[in-house]
Amino acid sequence: MRQRINSLSAAGKAKLIDWAFIVLALVFVIWQLHPSLIFSNTTTTGGDTGAHFIVPWLAEHQVFNHFRLTGWSSAWYDGFPLLGFYFPLPSMLVALLNVFITYNVAFKLITIIGSLIFVPALYVLGKKFDLPRPIPLCMALVGVGYLFNTSYTIDGGNIASTLAGEYSFSLSLSLGIVVVALAAKRGMTKRDMALGALIFALATLAHILPSFWVGFALIVLLVLKRIYYRSWSDVAYTVGLVVLAALITAFWAIPFAYRIAYSTSMGWSKVTTYGSSLFPHSLLPWLVMSVLGFIFSVWKKQLLGVLLAAMGAMSAAAFIFLPNSAVYNARALPFWVLSLYTLSGIFLGDFGLLLAGAYRRVRPKSTEEPQGVESAEAVETQGDGLTDTDGYSKPASLIGLELGEDEVAEILNPSPSLKPTRRPALLAFQGEGDRIGARGHVLVGALACVVVFLISALGLFPPQSWLPIKPVESFVPSWISWNYTGYEGKPDYPAYRQLMLTMQSVSKQYGCGPAMWEYNSTENSYGTPMALMLLPYWTNGCVGSMEGLFFESSATTPFHFMNQSELSANPSEAMAGLPYKGLNVALGVQHLQLLGVQYYMAFSPSVVAQANKDPQLQKIATVPALQPSAGQNSVLGWTWNIYKVKNSPRVQPLSSWPVVLSGVNPSQASWVNTVLPWYDNPGQWSVMPAQSGPPSWVRVSAASNNYPANPVVPTQVSDISERNSSISFDVSQVGKPVLVKISYFPNWQTKGAQGPFRVAPNLMVVVPTSRHVVVYYGMTPIDYIGYGLSIISFVGVIVLIWNGRARRSKELEPSVD
């Protein structure tokens, strides 16, 4: 082994050192993530992640098995478009892994994959921007500090956010960094464009917010290339990269944009603690080093450092100036913090080079390198046979590290568009990393490791009394353990399991359908307050949960949270701006009947007392629940009471024609605000307001609270059969309105009926034209357009990548005279 290492060139040894450190960093990250827990067959829990767990399972069993990448799920909110308003790539990856390994392990691996890609992605970023060694290595090592940063806990990127449910953000961010790295090349090729487009598309399909960061970074990069290189030569390829990426995502992005009115904005309050959020105490060391890294970057004409500083400034500005909107301003914090850490890595690398240069100047002459010894990259490049137009070898270290042949040719034989006077200032410092030597390379890498360990990683270990430094103990290790020991590892798992088994049993006796459960934060003892969102998972899709994780994905969400307020002693009332009424079980049960909910589950004494008196509820089972007592939870106290909701059919004939509200559009602000007064007044429910309908339906002003009745003798409905994405039934008479209690979405279509038409609160009415009616979730023209564009562009990108690879192989093939 030693002989093999000794036989390597200096550049080869440098690469070996780099990757040895990177592997060491990844081993540390994996060690902290507890591989024994990752590969244990437990059901991941913890925060939003405990509800995210079911999403790939739903996708695999309700969407992918129909040869679609987005579709419908009956699991939450009376049904919602699964992966229509959320990101499909993580679920696709879990489903792919699940072909080979258990679902539990596949899900865990995908939750951590973004964090594992992050460190080498930063290294690639530094290399592609031609930063001299060991700066790319220092950037990668400092990335470990970013992963274990705890200045925020849910906004994305760091491991804390990943554990809280933002694992898709982590994956997108890591892929996005690679996209920026590919665009760094001066003189991009079609292959660079195609490969960048493919990875950019994957990043977008993992999470859209890092894609915005990538898009802005590409724009800033083009401007900086113009300033540094006096050329716009890469504009066409960069624009092509973005356009191709958008086309690849068209199957998801086009319907997303076209149907966005049917999503929900939760009205999150803007974070206004600007100083403490941008400059928390834990980030001060990184802030100081990042400022120094920016100074070094300006001094040494290092384009990447200037780009990162610009992106950091833009991220901070977005955090401060973004208004209250669907985009929560705190989601800009991960990009601000990313700039601080990456610039700190640049500083550590440049500082190491500065020390190495100072050492070379003061060390004795006898220890200096012999004259005539060329740099590592020079030797390596000469070995590759790169020559100028006169046939003489030129050291590539003069123009940076590991440049392609096109860049070398451009520098040795510059085009007239590149001003020669600009090049020396740009390249003055590029060769210094070549002469640091293997020992210096290791020392600088070790310095970066020490800095990261002392500032970020020391808190991951139990505090020791003998340490002179008393770090604040990080919560990340306990979060890792909490998540990956799973629901099964919680003390109250027996009670949780018994509740799920009971719901399996009652659904077999009383039938499938959605369940409404009382919210209480003490349910965190099960693993997360969202534990009951997994009802569809434990009942194999039979019992749905009216509450789900993807609040924004359903237009039924506002009405659910009003119901939660009426049916819970301590509701979350998570959505802002709604007219919550507080505990009122009788009204809440009427709302459940309107929505076709089959089961209600409650355990608080005050709630149970009202539920037991309601004639519309039939108690069918009891299960031990949780009781807060002396700061602890016990399964010996309160009891889950499970009720069957009476008179709550999934399909119901109407006795009056709906009325169409004039001037109402599908948006939340228009539709929800208009029908909320109607929803709060059961006395008006005999006439249902509709968003649209046949010309024969009466039109009324949206501002009117008087909906005129137009009675009709109701038809009789029979033989109701519901599946995940369809429902069928028979009617005794055609031409009479029928209410289908499934959340409306424009993809719903009918056979044997007119409609469906959207009615309040967010349900469907059909008018049968035959005795047998089928309502199903299908494809629309906009879906076909999206899938068509994705397929065509994906094939085109693969062809460009393949042709570029073949052309490059042919160019590198030695010629035989």
mmCIF file of N, CA and C in Angstrom, residues 401-494:
data_model
loop_
_atom_site.group_PDB
_atom_site.id
_atom_site.type_symbol
_atom_site.label_atom_id
_atom_site.label_comp_id
_atom_site.label_asym_id
_atom_site.label_seq_id
_atom_site.Cartn_x
_atom_site.Cartn_y
_atom_site.Cartn_z
ATOM 1 N N LEU A 401 -6.576 24.769 -10.881
ATOM 2 C CA LEU A 401 -6.468 23.331 -10.691
ATOM 3 C C LEU A 401 -7.473 22.579 -11.545
ATOM 4 N N GLU A 402 -7.021 21.518 -12.162
ATOM 5 C CA GLU A 402 -7.866 20.570 -12.870
ATOM 6 C C GLU A 402 -8.798 21.240 -13.870
ATOM 7 N N LEU A 403 -8.270 22.095 -14.720
ATOM 8 C CA LEU A 403 -9.080 22.701 -15.753
ATOM 9 C C LEU A 403 -9.224 21.729 -16.914
ATOM 10 N N GLY A 404 -10.342 21.872 -17.617
ATOM 11 C CA GLY A 404 -10.532 21.067 -18.805
ATOM 12 C C GLY A 404 -9.678 21.574 -19.948
ATOM 13 N N GLU A 405 -9.638 20.804 -21.036
ATOM 14 C CA GLU A 405 -8.782 21.183 -22.149
ATOM 15 C C GLU A 405 -9.218 22.486 -22.801
ATOM 16 N N ASP A 406 -10.549 22.748 -22.771
ATOM 17 C CA ASP A 406 -11.003 23.975 -23.403
ATOM 18 C C ASP A 406 -10.551 25.202 -22.633
ATOM 19 N N GLU A 407 -10.540 25.123 -21.290
ATOM 20 C CA GLU A 407 -10.067 26.265 -20.510
ATOM 21 C C GLU A 407 -8.552 26.462 -20.698
ATOM 22 N N VAL A 408 -7.823 25.347 -20.736
ATOM 23 C CA VAL A 408 -6.374 25.449 -20.930
ATOM 24 C C VAL A 408 -6.070 26.111 -22.275
ATOM 25 N N ALA A 409 -6.788 25.679 -23.292
ATOM 26 C CA ALA A 409 -6.564 26.258 -24.614
ATOM 27 C C ALA A 409 -6.901 27.743 -24.629
ATOM 28 N N GLU A 410 -7.939 28.116 -23.889
ATOM 29 C CA GLU A 410 -8.347 29.523 -23.868
ATOM 30 C C GLU A 410 -7.289 30.386 -23.207
ATOM 31 N N ILE A 411 -6.658 29.864 -22.150
ATOM 32 C CA ILE A 411 -5.647 30.657 -21.452
ATOM 33 C C ILE A 411 -4.344 30.709 -22.260
ATOM 34 N N LEU A 412 -3.951 29.580 -22.839
ATOM 35 C CA LEU A 412 -2.708 29.560 -23.583
ATOM 36 C C LEU A 412 -2.836 30.309 -24.906
ATOM 37 N N ASN A 413 -4.040 30.270 -25.478
ATOM 38 C CA ASN A 413 -4.284 30.961 -26.736
ATOM 39 C C ASN A 413 -5.569 31.767 -26.604
ATOM 40 N N PRO A 414 -5.532 32.862 -25.898
ATOM 41 C CA PRO A 414 -6.764 33.576 -25.561
ATOM 42 C C PRO A 414 -7.455 34.149 -26.786
ATOM 43 N N SER A 415 -8.793 34.123 -26.691
ATOM 44 C CA SER A 415 -9.572 34.733 -27.758
ATOM 45 C C SER A 415 -9.495 36.242 -27.640
ATOM 46 N N PRO A 416 -9.744 36.936 -28.702
ATOM 47 C CA PRO A 416 -9.654 38.406 -28.657
ATOM 48 C C PRO A 416 -10.614 39.019 -27.664
ATOM 49 N N SER A 417 -11.742 38.306 -27.354
ATOM 50 C CA SER A 417 -12.730 38.885 -26.447
ATOM 51 C C SER A 417 -12.229 38.940 -25.016
ATOM 52 N N LEU A 418 -11.192 38.138 -24.676
ATOM 53 C CA LEU A 418 -10.651 38.136 -23.317
ATOM 54 C C LEU A 418 -9.462 39.082 -23.255
ATOM 55 N N LYS A 419 -9.606 40.116 -22.474
ATOM 56 C CA LYS A 419 -8.542 41.111 -22.412
ATOM 57 C C LYS A 419 -7.341 40.552 -21.665
ATOM 58 N N PRO A 420 -6.174 40.530 -22.269
ATOM 59 C CA PRO A 420 -5.000 39.957 -21.606
ATOM 60 C C PRO A 420 -4.651 40.670 -20.318
ATOM 61 N N THR A 421 -4.918 41.965 -20.228
ATOM 62 C CA THR A 421 -4.532 42.689 -19.020
ATOM 63 C C THR A 421 -5.338 42.258 -17.811
ATOM 64 N N ARG A 422 -6.441 41.559 -18.048
ATOM 65 C CA ARG A 422 -7.280 41.148 -16.924
ATOM 66 C C ARG A 422 -6.793 39.857 -16.294
ATOM 67 N N ARG A 423 -6.111 39.041 -17.072
ATOM 68 C CA ARG A 423 -5.792 37.694 -16.612
ATOM 69 C C ARG A 423 -4.792 37.638 -15.465
ATOM 70 N N PRO A 424 -3.718 38.399 -15.465
ATOM 71 C CA PRO A 424 -2.766 38.266 -14.363
ATOM 72 C C PRO A 424 -3.384 38.580 -13.002
ATOM 73 N N ALA A 425 -4.241 39.612 -12.924
ATOM 74 C CA ALA A 425 -4.862 39.944 -11.646
ATOM 75 C C ALA A 425 -5.755 38.812 -11.169
ATOM 76 N N LEU A 426 -6.444 38.173 -12.114
ATOM 77 C CA LEU A 426 -7.330 37.088 -11.746
ATOM 78 C C LEU A 426 -6.579 35.861 -11.254
ATOM 79 N N LEU A 427 -5.439 35.591 -11.868
ATOM 80 C CA LEU A 427 -4.775 34.315 -11.670
ATOM 81 C C LEU A 427 -3.526 34.397 -10.807
ATOM 82 N N ALA A 428 -3.326 35.529 -10.180
ATOM 83 C CA ALA A 428 -2.070 35.742 -9.478
ATOM 84 C C ALA A 428 -1.850 34.763 -8.342
ATOM 85 N N PHE A 429 -2.934 34.311 -7.717
ATOM 86 C CA PHE A 429 -2.779 33.470 -6.532
ATOM 87 C C PHE A 429 -3.110 32.001 -6.820
ATOM 88 N N GLN A 430 -3.400 31.668 -8.085
ATOM 89 C CA GLN A 430 -3.924 30.348 -8.342
ATOM 90 C C GLN A 430 -2.916 29.229 -8.146
ATOM 91 N N GLY A 431 -1.636 29.510 -8.254
ATOM 92 C CA GLY A 431 -0.671 28.435 -8.152
ATOM 93 C C GLY A 431 -0.204 28.130 -6.751
ATOM 94 N N GLU A 432 -0.602 28.938 -5.758
ATOM 95 C CA GLU A 432 -0.012 28.792 -4.431
ATOM 96 C C GLU A 432 -0.402 27.496 -3.743
ATOM 97 N N GLY A 433 -1.599 26.976 -4.031
ATOM 98 C CA GLY A 433 -2.011 25.747 -3.377
ATOM 99 C C GLY A 433 -1.202 24.553 -3.818
ATOM 100 N N ASP A 434 -0.526 24.661 -4.969
ATOM 101 C CA ASP A 434 0.241 23.530 -5.477
ATOM 102 C C ASP A 434 1.487 23.256 -4.645
ATOM 103 N N ARG A 435 1.995 24.284 -3.965
ATOM 104 C CA ARG A 435 3.278 24.135 -3.298
ATOM 105 C C ARG A 435 3.151 23.964 -1.781
ATOM 106 N N ILE A 436 1.937 23.766 -1.294
ATOM 107 C CA ILE A 436 1.773 23.645 0.147
ATOM 108 C C ILE A 436 2.357 22.347 0.669
ATOM 109 N N GLY A 437 2.405 21.326 -0.186
ATOM 110 C CA GLY A 437 2.998 20.062 0.222
ATOM 111 C C GLY A 437 2.017 19.190 0.979
ATOM 112 N N ALA A 438 2.288 17.885 0.992
ATOM 113 C CA ALA A 438 1.384 16.940 1.635
ATOM 114 C C ALA A 438 1.269 17.216 3.133
ATOM 115 N N ARG A 439 2.416 17.509 3.783
ATOM 116 C CA ARG A 439 2.375 17.752 5.225
ATOM 117 C C ARG A 439 1.557 18.995 5.551
ATOM 118 N N GLY A 440 1.781 20.066 4.782
ATOM 119 C CA GLY A 440 0.992 21.278 5.003
ATOM 120 C C GLY A 440 -0.480 21.058 4.717
ATOM 121 N N HIS A 441 -0.762 20.266 3.695
ATOM 122 C CA HIS A 441 -2.140 19.948 3.336
ATOM 123 C C HIS A 441 -2.848 19.261 4.498
ATOM 124 N N VAL A 442 -2.188 18.287 5.092
ATOM 125 C CA VAL A 442 -2.757 17.566 6.231
ATOM 126 C C VAL A 442 -2.939 18.498 7.422
ATOM 127 N N LEU A 443 -1.959 19.357 7.655
ATOM 128 C CA LEU A 443 -2.040 20.261 8.801
ATOM 129 C C LEU A 443 -3.198 21.241 8.670
ATOM 130 N N VAL A 444 -3.397 21.775 7.466
ATOM 131 C CA VAL A 444 -4.510 22.708 7.279
ATOM 132 C C VAL A 444 -5.843 21.979 7.419
ATOM 133 N N GLY A 445 -5.934 20.761 6.875
ATOM 134 C CA GLY A 445 -7.148 19.976 7.052
ATOM 135 C C GLY A 445 -7.418 19.678 8.517
ATOM 136 N N ALA A 446 -6.354 19.352 9.249
ATOM 137 C CA ALA A 446 -6.503 19.097 10.684
ATOM 138 C C ALA A 446 -6.934 20.353 11.422
ATOM 139 N N LEU A 447 -6.402 21.506 11.000
ATOM 140 C CA LEU A 447 -6.806 22.778 11.603
ATOM 141 C C LEU A 447 -8.305 23.003 11.419
ATOM 142 N N ALA A 448 -8.811 22.754 10.209
ATOM 143 C CA ALA A 448 -10.245 22.918 9.949
ATOM 144 C C ALA A 448 -11.065 21.966 10.817
ATOM 145 N N CYS A 449 -10.587 20.729 10.950
ATOM 146 C CA CYS A 449 -11.294 19.759 11.798
ATOM 147 C C CYS A 449 -11.360 20.244 13.242
ATOM 148 N N VAL A 450 -10.249 20.767 13.740
ATOM 149 C CA VAL A 450 -10.210 21.246 15.120
ATOM 150 C C VAL A 450 -11.176 22.403 15.323
ATOM 151 N N VAL A 451 -11.193 23.334 14.375
ATOM 152 C CA VAL A 451 -12.098 24.484 14.487
ATOM 153 C C VAL A 451 -13.551 24.018 14.518
ATOM 154 N N VAL A 452 -13.913 23.135 13.591
ATOM 155 C CA VAL A 452 -15.284 22.633 13.539
ATOM 156 C C VAL A 452 -15.629 21.890 14.824
ATOM 157 N N PHE A 453 -14.693 21.074 15.311
ATOM 158 C CA PHE A 453 -14.959 20.288 16.508
ATOM 159 C C PHE A 453 -15.158 21.186 17.720
ATOM 160 N N LEU A 454 -14.283 22.165 17.889
ATOM 161 C CA LEU A 454 -14.369 23.020 19.073
ATOM 162 C C LEU A 454 -15.606 23.899 19.064
ATOM 163 N N ILE A 455 -15.986 24.391 17.891
ATOM 164 C CA ILE A 455 -17.109 25.330 17.832
ATOM 165 C C ILE A 455 -18.446 24.605 17.731
ATOM 166 N N SER A 456 -18.498 23.515 16.969
ATOM 167 C CA SER A 456 -19.786 22.887 16.674
ATOM 168 C C SER A 456 -19.945 21.499 17.266
ATOM 169 N N ALA A 457 -18.930 20.662 17.120
ATOM 170 C CA ALA A 457 -19.114 19.252 17.423
ATOM 171 C C ALA A 457 -18.881 18.901 18.879
ATOM 172 N N LEU A 458 -18.172 19.740 19.623
ATOM 173 C CA LEU A 458 -17.868 19.404 21.012
ATOM 174 C C LEU A 458 -19.133 19.249 21.833
ATOM 175 N N GLY A 459 -20.156 20.033 21.500
ATOM 176 C CA GLY A 459 -21.410 19.945 22.230
ATOM 177 C C GLY A 459 -22.183 18.661 21.989
ATOM 178 N N LEU A 460 -21.758 17.858 20.996
ATOM 179 C CA LEU A 460 -22.444 16.601 20.718
ATOM 180 C C LEU A 460 -22.087 15.528 21.725
ATOM 181 N N PHE A 461 -21.060 15.775 22.529
ATOM 182 C CA PHE A 461 -20.611 14.788 23.501
ATOM 183 C C PHE A 461 -21.003 15.226 24.908
ATOM 184 N N PRO A 462 -21.204 14.281 25.808
ATOM 185 C CA PRO A 462 -21.538 14.652 27.187
ATOM 186 C C PRO A 462 -20.453 15.549 27.769
ATOM 187 N N PRO A 463 -20.833 16.591 28.501
ATOM 188 C CA PRO A 463 -19.828 17.506 29.066
ATOM 189 C C PRO A 463 -18.900 16.798 30.047
ATOM 190 N N GLN A 464 -17.624 17.134 29.963
ATOM 191 C CA GLN A 464 -16.624 16.541 30.839
ATOM 192 C C GLN A 464 -16.096 17.602 31.806
ATOM 193 N N SER A 465 -15.963 17.247 33.076
ATOM 194 C CA SER A 465 -15.548 18.219 34.099
ATOM 195 C C SER A 465 -14.119 18.694 33.890
ATOM 196 N N TRP A 466 -13.276 17.865 33.263
ATOM 197 C CA TRP A 466 -11.875 18.224 33.109
ATOM 198 C C TRP A 466 -11.613 19.142 31.923
ATOM 199 N N LEU A 467 -12.629 19.343 31.072
ATOM 200 C CA LEU A 467 -12.425 20.203 29.908
ATOM 201 C C LEU A 467 -12.360 21.672 30.322
ATOM 202 N N PRO A 468 -11.386 22.423 29.791
ATOM 203 C CA PRO A 468 -11.332 23.860 30.104
ATOM 204 C C PRO A 468 -12.479 24.621 29.454
ATOM 205 N N ILE A 469 -13.037 24.048 28.341
ATOM 206 C CA ILE A 469 -14.155 24.671 27.650
ATOM 207 C C ILE A 469 -15.434 23.964 28.077
ATOM 208 N N LYS A 470 -16.449 24.720 28.423
ATOM 209 C CA LYS A 470 -17.727 24.158 28.839
ATOM 210 C C LYS A 470 -18.777 24.456 27.762
ATOM 211 N N PRO A 471 -18.839 23.631 26.719
ATOM 212 C CA PRO A 471 -19.770 23.918 25.628
ATOM 213 C C PRO A 471 -21.214 23.649 26.048
ATOM 214 N N VAL A 472 -22.137 24.302 25.363
ATOM 215 C CA VAL A 472 -23.550 24.027 25.576
ATOM 216 C C VAL A 472 -23.866 22.694 24.915
ATOM 217 N N GLU A 473 -24.432 21.793 25.692
ATOM 218 C CA GLU A 473 -24.705 20.459 25.165
ATOM 219 C C GLU A 473 -25.781 20.531 24.084
ATOM 220 N N SER A 474 -25.511 19.911 22.938
ATOM 221 C CA SER A 474 -26.432 19.953 21.809
ATOM 222 C C SER A 474 -27.595 18.993 22.052
ATOM 223 N N PHE A 475 -28.770 19.397 21.561
ATOM 224 C CA PHE A 475 -29.945 18.538 21.638
ATOM 225 C C PHE A 475 -30.019 17.568 20.465
ATOM 226 N N VAL A 476 -29.147 17.728 19.469
ATOM 227 C CA VAL A 476 -29.239 16.921 18.264
ATOM 228 C C VAL A 476 -29.116 15.420 18.548
ATOM 229 N N PRO A 477 -28.145 14.962 19.384
ATOM 230 C CA PRO A 477 -28.079 13.516 19.644
ATOM 231 C C PRO A 477 -29.357 12.939 20.227
ATOM 232 N N SER A 478 -30.004 13.666 21.136
ATOM 233 C CA SER A 478 -31.243 13.142 21.724
ATOM 234 C C SER A 478 -32.360 13.127 20.684
ATOM 235 N N TRP A 479 -32.371 14.113 19.786
ATOM 236 C CA TRP A 479 -33.373 14.109 18.719
ATOM 237 C C TRP A 479 -33.166 12.920 17.782
ATOM 238 N N ILE A 480 -31.915 12.644 17.464
ATOM 239 C CA ILE A 480 -31.618 11.498 16.594
ATOM 240 C C ILE A 480 -32.144 10.220 17.223
ATOM 241 N N SER A 481 -31.857 10.036 18.500
ATOM 242 C CA SER A 481 -32.316 8.843 19.205
ATOM 243 C C SER A 481 -33.842 8.786 19.248
ATOM 244 N N TRP A 482 -34.476 9.922 19.521
ATOM 245 C CA TRP A 482 -35.938 9.969 19.608
ATOM 246 C C TRP A 482 -36.569 9.567 18.269
ATOM 247 N N ASN A 483 -36.060 10.111 17.179
ATOM 248 C CA ASN A 483 -36.637 9.816 15.863
ATOM 249 C C ASN A 483 -36.465 8.373 15.457
ATOM 250 N N TYR A 484 -35.234 7.869 15.552
ATOM 251 C CA TYR A 484 -34.913 6.599 14.914
ATOM 252 C C TYR A 484 -35.107 5.381 15.812
ATOM 253 N N THR A 485 -35.338 5.566 17.113
ATOM 254 C CA THR A 485 -35.848 4.436 17.901
ATOM 255 C C THR A 485 -37.295 4.172 17.536
ATOM 256 N N GLY A 486 -37.938 5.165 16.947
ATOM 257 C CA GLY A 486 -39.262 4.975 16.374
ATOM 258 C C GLY A 486 -40.386 4.993 17.395
ATOM 259 N N TYR A 487 -41.592 4.862 16.879
ATOM 260 C CA TYR A 487 -42.749 4.756 17.767
ATOM 261 C C TYR A 487 -42.566 3.597 18.731
ATOM 262 N N GLU A 488 -41.959 2.522 18.226
ATOM 263 C CA GLU A 488 -41.808 1.318 19.048
ATOM 264 C C GLU A 488 -40.921 1.552 20.259
ATOM 265 N N GLY A 489 -40.057 2.564 20.216
ATOM 266 C CA GLY A 489 -39.131 2.812 21.316
ATOM 267 C C GLY A 489 -39.677 3.729 22.392
ATOM 268 N N LYS A 490 -40.931 4.163 22.275
ATOM 269 C CA LYS A 490 -41.492 5.082 23.257
ATOM 270 C C LYS A 490 -42.193 4.306 24.371
ATOM 271 N N PRO A 491 -42.107 4.797 25.607
ATOM 272 C CA PRO A 491 -42.758 4.095 26.725
ATOM 273 C C PRO A 491 -44.253 3.887 26.518
ATOM 274 N N ASP A 492 -44.898 4.818 25.799
ATOM 275 C CA ASP A 492 -46.343 4.720 25.606
ATOM 276 C C ASP A 492 -46.720 4.026 24.305
ATOM 277 N N TYR A 493 -45.747 3.337 23.694
ATOM 278 C CA TYR A 493 -46.068 2.613 22.472
ATOM 279 C C TYR A 493 -47.141 1.542 22.678
ATOM 280 N N PRO A 494 -47.151 0.794 23.783
ATOM 281 C CA PRO A 494 -48.237 -0.190 23.955
ATOM 282 C C PRO A 494 -49.625 0.435 23.869
#
